Amino acid sequence: MTSLTRGEQPKRVTRRRALTRQRLLDAALHVFAEEGFGRSTVDRVCERAGFTRGAFYSNFTSLDELFLAMWEERAAAMRDGLREAIAATEGSGALDADDPERVLRAVLDVIPVDDAWYRVTAEFTAHALRNPPLRRVMAAREAAILDALLPLVEGALARIGRRVTDRTALGQALIAVHDGTSVQVLLEPADPAVRARREELFRHVLMAYSTEGPGEGEEDQ
Amino acid sequence: MTSLTRGEQPKRVTRRRALTRQRLLDAALHVFAEEGFGRSTVDRVCERAGFTRGAFYSNFTSLDELFLAMWEERAAAMRDGLREAIAATEGSGALDADDPERVLRAVLDVIPVDDAWYRVTAEFTAHALRNPPLRRVMAAREAAILDALLPLVEGALARIGRRVTDRTALGQALIAVHDGTSVQVLLEPADPAVRARREELFRHVLMAYSTEGPGEGEEDQ
DNA sequence: CGTACTGGATACATTCCCGTATCGGATCCG
DNA sequence: CGGATCCGATACGGGAATGTATCCAGTACG
């Protein structure tokens, strides 16, 4: 379908080019969110970005490729955000021996339930499941993102005195819970209880996949 | 958009009508799964069913309406299947005091990870999130389905000596875990470990939301 | 400061899909 | 079995979106 393997860069990336690329990415997020990925068209994305289709085809070969670029961006932002948030809890005075709540907060604030983003990824995932090469690309990238995020969570847990028993299982569980409960929260936006149950489930998972053991580096402060 | 409230039935449902309706439903499932809900068209559904668009518009007003009918069908089948499966475990000899595994099996076999169905519902859900009236309809139906299924699970748990602490929370958690882990299994179809971790997570949830207490009716036997 | 080149706009031909209105044959009922 | 009714096929008039090929202007570099 599309060449999903990094094509050769045109020797230099002019300033202008980078800008229009970014504008296209921003516009696409809105369009995908509003129309749905499946119903989105190159036309609309360009219209929203204030370009014509020529600009699009000069920067991307397909909406798939564009989405993957968008995802990359998002993942990087999340990774940085999480790192920062966890670092922030670190400085904040004395650590109680047991304060999983703080870790939970840090994580949930950085990786929130984002209406638009949820819709877009859900649809794109379904789309990828229909297309084996794309599915593989997606699985690989997801694994990479998890690899970057997990150590952060694990470190945070260690600092409050809990050792993770099975790193991979915890990662899979957290993602499943995040995704699975996000829909529920979005479907029932008026009901705060749904959100509360989501967080309770996160607590259960964090506890179930870690054990009260010596944190690696700093047991308490 | 579409009148999602049950319209008035034309006084009688002729045999022929029922048949074409069913053929349209079956065809639609395939088309949705293959093309994606968003990219599916009335044309294609009819083509696949061997009708022309006239037939479609005579039976449904929109693809949304058709999907809801499809979902209804599916939910009913699941409910019956689950009831039957649980009833089957009932007769099977002496119950060990603690055999959550049996309950888990019964449930997982009836509500499997279904590739095509997952894609379709995921996309339709995203679509519904974009459309408040439709979102409400969907939330309501989901709640109704859960109401029908939960007592069955609760009963099965009671028979192995576990009392559910918070019915609603358990239901929400099970659904979240089912949905969230389904994607993972489908994204990584070659890796049996992913599926194993899914089931492990189910076990954790079943235990976390129930307590070792006297089952309501039949403590043992 | 001018020129070679890159990037985005425009035009084009094609394909697909929508929803309605009307018609003729199948189906049901007495 | 015959008439009333129902149902699905056909015809119609538009409206988008696609990807490509070509062209002009803005940009960067010597």
XYZ file of C-alpha atoms in Angstrom, chain B residues 12-150:
139
model
C -47.289 -7.452 9.487
C -43.800 -8.724 8.722
C -43.948 -10.831 5.640
C -41.719 -13.856 5.345
C -39.814 -12.442 2.422
C -39.086 -9.225 4.233
C -37.598 -11.022 7.211
C -35.314 -12.975 4.921
C -33.933 -10.043 3.006
C -33.462 -8.193 6.242
C -31.352 -11.016 7.549
C -29.357 -11.264 4.353
C -28.630 -7.559 4.575
C -27.484 -7.921 8.167
C -25.140 -10.763 7.321
C -23.710 -8.977 4.324
C -23.201 -5.810 6.324
C -21.093 -7.555 8.931
C -18.686 -8.719 6.274
C -18.544 -5.379 4.554
C -18.039 -3.456 7.779
C -15.284 -5.819 8.785
C -13.521 -5.619 5.468
C -13.873 -1.978 4.558
C -14.291 -0.447 7.980
C -17.526 1.035 9.174
C -16.589 4.531 8.129
C -15.748 3.561 4.577
C -18.663 1.200 4.137
C -21.379 2.217 1.760
C -24.952 1.216 1.260
C -24.025 0.209 -2.245
C -21.468 -2.341 -1.163
C -23.674 -3.884 1.457
C -26.411 -4.398 -1.088
C -24.028 -5.693 -3.686
C -22.724 -8.267 -1.225
C -26.234 -9.287 -0.207
C -27.311 -9.556 -3.826
C -29.814 -6.730 -3.704
C -30.011 -3.216 -4.980
C -30.264 -0.117 -2.876
C -34.026 -0.178 -3.052
C -34.048 -3.185 -0.769
C -31.849 -1.464 1.753
C -33.811 1.722 2.061
C -36.969 -0.255 2.364
C -35.598 -2.017 5.449
C -33.341 0.516 7.142
C -32.959 4.238 7.053
C -29.204 4.275 7.539
C -26.164 2.151 8.205
C -26.289 3.322 11.806
C -29.696 1.803 12.246
C -28.569 -1.391 10.604
C -25.603 -1.655 12.909
C -27.759 -1.260 15.980
C -29.960 -4.114 14.773
C -26.865 -6.219 14.220
C -25.621 -5.467 17.691
C -28.939 -6.405 19.219
C -28.767 -9.784 17.528
C -25.241 -10.346 18.696
C -26.006 -9.403 22.281
C -28.900 -11.810 22.424
C -26.730 -14.627 21.115
C -24.066 -13.870 23.692
C -26.542 -13.796 26.518
C -27.986 -17.155 25.538
C -24.558 -18.639 25.006
C -23.315 -17.527 28.366
C -26.380 -18.765 30.159
C -25.998 -22.130 28.522
C -22.271 -22.377 29.209
C -22.705 -21.590 32.849
C -25.560 -24.003 33.166
C -23.281 -26.635 31.660
C -20.646 -26.238 34.359
C -23.389 -26.582 36.918
C -24.122 -30.177 36.223
C -20.496 -31.272 35.989
C -19.963 -33.295 39.126
C -18.625 -32.077 42.434
C -17.525 -28.493 42.534
C -14.188 -27.892 44.113
C -14.363 -25.320 46.813
C -12.253 -22.998 44.731
C -12.374 -23.257 41.010
C -12.502 -19.830 39.517
C -10.791 -21.268 36.500
C -13.963 -22.982 35.475
C -15.961 -19.794 35.570
C -13.290 -17.952 33.674
C -13.271 -20.599 30.968
C -17.003 -20.551 30.588
C -17.034 -16.809 30.122
C -14.011 -16.570 27.845
C -15.277 -19.278 25.549
C -18.577 -17.568 24.976
C -17.184 -14.068 24.670
C -14.099 -14.706 22.618
C -11.704 -12.313 20.962
C -13.417 -11.905 17.637
C -11.313 -10.120 15.073
C -14.012 -8.891 12.744
C -16.444 -7.996 15.467
C -13.852 -6.093 17.424
C -13.002 -3.899 14.478
C -16.608 -3.143 13.737
C -17.623 -2.239 17.270
C -14.499 -0.209 17.895
C -15.177 1.885 14.857
C -18.836 2.254 15.551
C -18.120 3.293 19.112
C -15.767 5.989 17.923
C -18.451 7.057 15.505
C -21.025 7.171 18.286
C -18.751 9.256 20.499
C -18.935 11.912 17.834
C -22.715 12.017 17.879
C -24.347 12.692 21.251
C -27.793 11.200 20.600
C -26.231 8.089 19.179
C -23.778 7.996 22.055
C -26.636 7.976 24.524
C -28.396 5.174 22.703
C -25.223 3.177 22.749
C -24.519 3.778 26.420
C -28.041 2.711 27.291
C -27.848 -0.496 25.295
C -24.468 -1.332 26.702
C -25.851 -0.923 30.193
C -28.783 -3.177 29.348
C -26.512 -5.892 28.025
C -24.361 -5.714 31.110
C -27.439 -5.985 33.303
C -28.329 -9.188 31.544
C -24.863 -10.718 31.720
C -23.701 -9.721 35.184
